[in-house]
Amino acid sequence: MAHTQTLGKTISEEQRLKLENFASKREQQAQRAQQQQPSSVPGKKPKKQRAPAVEPNDWVEGTAVEAKKSVEETPAGQKTNLKPLDNGLHKTYLPKVVESAWYSFWETQGLFQPRTEGDGSLRPKGKYVIAMPPPNVTGRLHIGQALALSLEDTLVRWYRMRQFSTLYIPGCDHAGIATQAVVEKQLAKHPKGGKSKRQDFSRAEFVRLCQDWKGIYHQAINETIRRLGVSVDWSREVFTMGPQFSTAVTEAFVQLHSEGLIYRANRLVHWSCRLSTALSATEVDYKELEGPTKLNVPGYDKKIEFGTLAYFKYPIEGSDQTIEVATTRPETMLGDTAIAVHPQDDRYKDFVGKTVRHPIVPHRKLMIVADECVDSEFGTGAVKVTPAHEHDDFKRGKKHDLPFINILNEDGTLNHNAGPFAGEKRFNARYGVIEELKKLGLYTREEPNKMVIPICSRSGDIIEPLLKPQWWMKMEPLLKPAIAVVESGELVIRPEVQKKVYLQWMRDTQDWCLSRQLWWGHQIPAYHISIEGEDCGNDADSDRWVCERTDREAQEKAERRFPGKKVTIKRDEDVLDTWFSSGLWPFSVLGWPDKTLDLENYFPNTTLETGWDILPFWVSRMVIFSLKLTGKVPFTEVFCHAMVRDRDGRKMSKSHGNVIDPIDIVDGVSLGDLHQKLVNGNLAKSEVEKAEKYQKKFFPQGIPEIGADALRFSLLNTQASNSYITIDIETMSRFKRFCNKIYQATKYVLGKLGDDFVPRDSRALTGKEGLAERWILTKMNMAARQMNQALEERDFPRSARIIYRYLYDELFDIYIENSKSIISNGMPEEARSARDTLYTAMESGLRLLSPFMPFLTEELWQRLPRRPGNDTSSITIAEYPEYESSFYDPRSEVAYELIQGCSKGIRSLVEKYAFHDIEVVYIAALNQPSYDTVSAQISAIESLTRYSRYKSLRISILKPGEVNPPGCAVFPVSADANIYIEIKGRIQDVAEELRKVTLKVDQTRRELFATDALISELSKVQDKDVTEAIQAEKSRRRNRETGLQALETFIKELKNTII
């Protein structure tokens, strides 16, 4: 990785990215120059080369130079040059090599675009559409987004291979407040031309800075998407501030305003003084305090105390009486306009209707009002009322027609309404107010108080309720249809618990504040009207505002509203909440408001895959907008994935140091480079130090190279319907080894097939398949059925386990081992059949795995020969395996599993006792079918046993009813067979052997008890799947009962015969 510091000075993230690109090009030039130089100079001793610096672990298999050469040998967009698998870099699985060139081939060949019929209509199976939840252009993608992309792409690839017309639309979100915040932080850390604040630039200049930032990270995001193998249709890429999308945003706002659903009002908003903007509820974090707590607040040198309830008195006008109130925000008393008491509170019944003098702001009088909402038990039972700065007080102010006095400037200083404290910072004024009240003898006491502090998630500032004219959207008339489509099942939300979250939020939703005081975003298409010679009027007065698509239309509308008067218009400088534009995503990406062919063919979308945390804030709004503006649901399914957490169970956060760039997992990264990324970011020095400690703890030697396929498979394997999952690099390393196993197994298959192998025209059974072949084809067939069912149910971990079991446990470990002897020593017809089955099982396995591991499966599938007449260019568009009844052979399945059980039993006993003079092992068949099977498959048992160490070992088969040889240890296989090996006179510690067997008997009895309990519970449920499960458990019970009998007999022999 390129160095990111020069002359000891930290560089900006933007500079770092450019420097990386430059360093990469320079490295390529240096390599080319080195290749052109002669290897040595005659007569001159070669200069000793200094070894390159290596981190504590060199994670990359093979050198980067060799891998890069392999990449460069394939021209962009062309099919990878398929080198022999015994050639250099191809001898073992190297993600860098395997994943180097396939994506450009897929993209150039247009394989990610929807495939339709000749006339352009959808395929018979229909459509499958996902509009990618657009990542924010605030920075690089993180591991949580890699999870989402892996889930989405697996579904898209699965449907594409099942021959649906499949569309996966990419895009990025401008992320108004988030992007503006990171750009402002970057400016503060790395000023441009001496300018370190947004206000130092014009709006147009600052927007250009944001566009530059967007350009860098938009490119970085798209590169990561490609590196992960995500099969999006790049020809339809959308940016939420692109021209077409901006048209959709304007159209939606104007339409909704014309129907009275968007209105102007002066109401309380969540205000961030640090960012000088209103915030949505999603951008506010809440910190619970148990009592007095000092917190860091941006813009203050000292920590500010919260969690204290301060008591003070107001003098009652015309008397020497006072009324005591309590508050956690003493500075807000400068905006008080009333005191409220409960009408039934006898302590204050004589005070209602009187007025009090404000002790600090001259000439202000406050009315004492009765309000049944007052909690008489809290504080003194008398409540100060600040309608312009507290949400409950806002309602009281409206109810009692109180004055609304705003004391706060947008930057967090107090305005002229704060009297002597005008110009003070709000929390400095807090302490000043307390001191002034003490001087006046009105401050009485303070006490600890549990409370919740609202904090800006972007800046860490304390949120202030602020009265401000804004644009609002009426939610109540839009909620009922959005609730109805979920309750009716027209829109399915998975898992079920998230459906309840959605419905609960929709029923509690209030009107939505749309305005944001930002420069980066969609400027609101609303225009304020000024009339020559008249006062500008109230900014919240709807009559003085028009909303139109263009300046010209707005001017014409204003003139029609005020005929005969000279009017001018000025566009609202505020921008829309990002959720407004994001809410239009599912249909705007298809061309709405225009009636495009894409909108006609691919809307509604099929699936929205997203995190459950934004279900209320984003998903609900997409449903609302879509139903209102298109009359259709935006999608028919919402699948909520779990949130990613670190191994300590903590939420991913840059300040924790646990945010992982997926490319760092794909390529590997040193600990030093992980640290450097923290330094280059926007974290404070203290946060960098804390984050470095985490990285040292969990990544002491950096992160090893995992590769995109293993990363994807790991994420899918851990994804579940619960709320959180943890990321474990060790698990990912295990699945990288699985990738290598697949690679090596395919390499073996290709070797056994031979260069001249041509598959049969069809994979249909010939009737000449041996037992092992019929077994693996049955397993392949069952894997196809189970995989399709699991993916249909969105059970990704189960689907991952199914394909892992089929490939690793059944195909690689069992069938391939069994086929070796048949291919090498069998009759020509048998060997050909075994090769045909090997091809079918391997090729189908790669297609089953392809949606999970697109790079590896393409690399290997391309090396396999095609069946005659099959000219499919890529596994990406090959047909996904489906269940075929002709392959289902339960008898062969049972028979071959008996063979496996026998071979396992033989290995277990021989390994356990390890007697070098063992000459014979016995297979006791417990019924005639098992005897016939074992007798016919004795060569298969010998092949699977693979116990070459004991070449003289002979297998003897006992007929049903034949007396078992005395003095033998037993391995119960099933209800069909037992394995025996003679141990009489060979065991030194019989008592210890007796103890071990007794423990096994006890364990078997417990298992029988658990099986009976499970069968009893399952019997209470009426379901086809449950019926199959009951039959499986009953079969296990028979096996355990038979095994228990054999073990008990062995115990008797240990006690009576051997001793």
XYZ file of C-alpha atoms in Angstrom, residues 7 29 54 120 203 210 294 459 537 555 606 638 670 705-706 802 805 838 873 900:
20
model
C 7.703 14.920 5.601
C 6.316 1.379 -14.734
C 7.630 -7.611 4.883
C -38.268 -7.623 -25.838
C -22.405 28.009 -1.767
C -18.718 18.086 -2.196
C -20.008 15.855 32.451
C -21.273 16.062 15.162
C -44.822 39.046 5.721
C -42.888 33.498 -11.336
C -39.308 -7.631 -6.461
C -38.589 -6.691 2.153
C -1.027 -5.024 7.456
C -5.933 -12.200 2.254
C -9.326 -13.915 2.132
C -26.182 -27.538 2.080
C -21.961 -30.534 2.785
C -17.790 -37.361 -11.810
C -20.662 -18.575 -22.584
C -19.877 -45.593 4.289
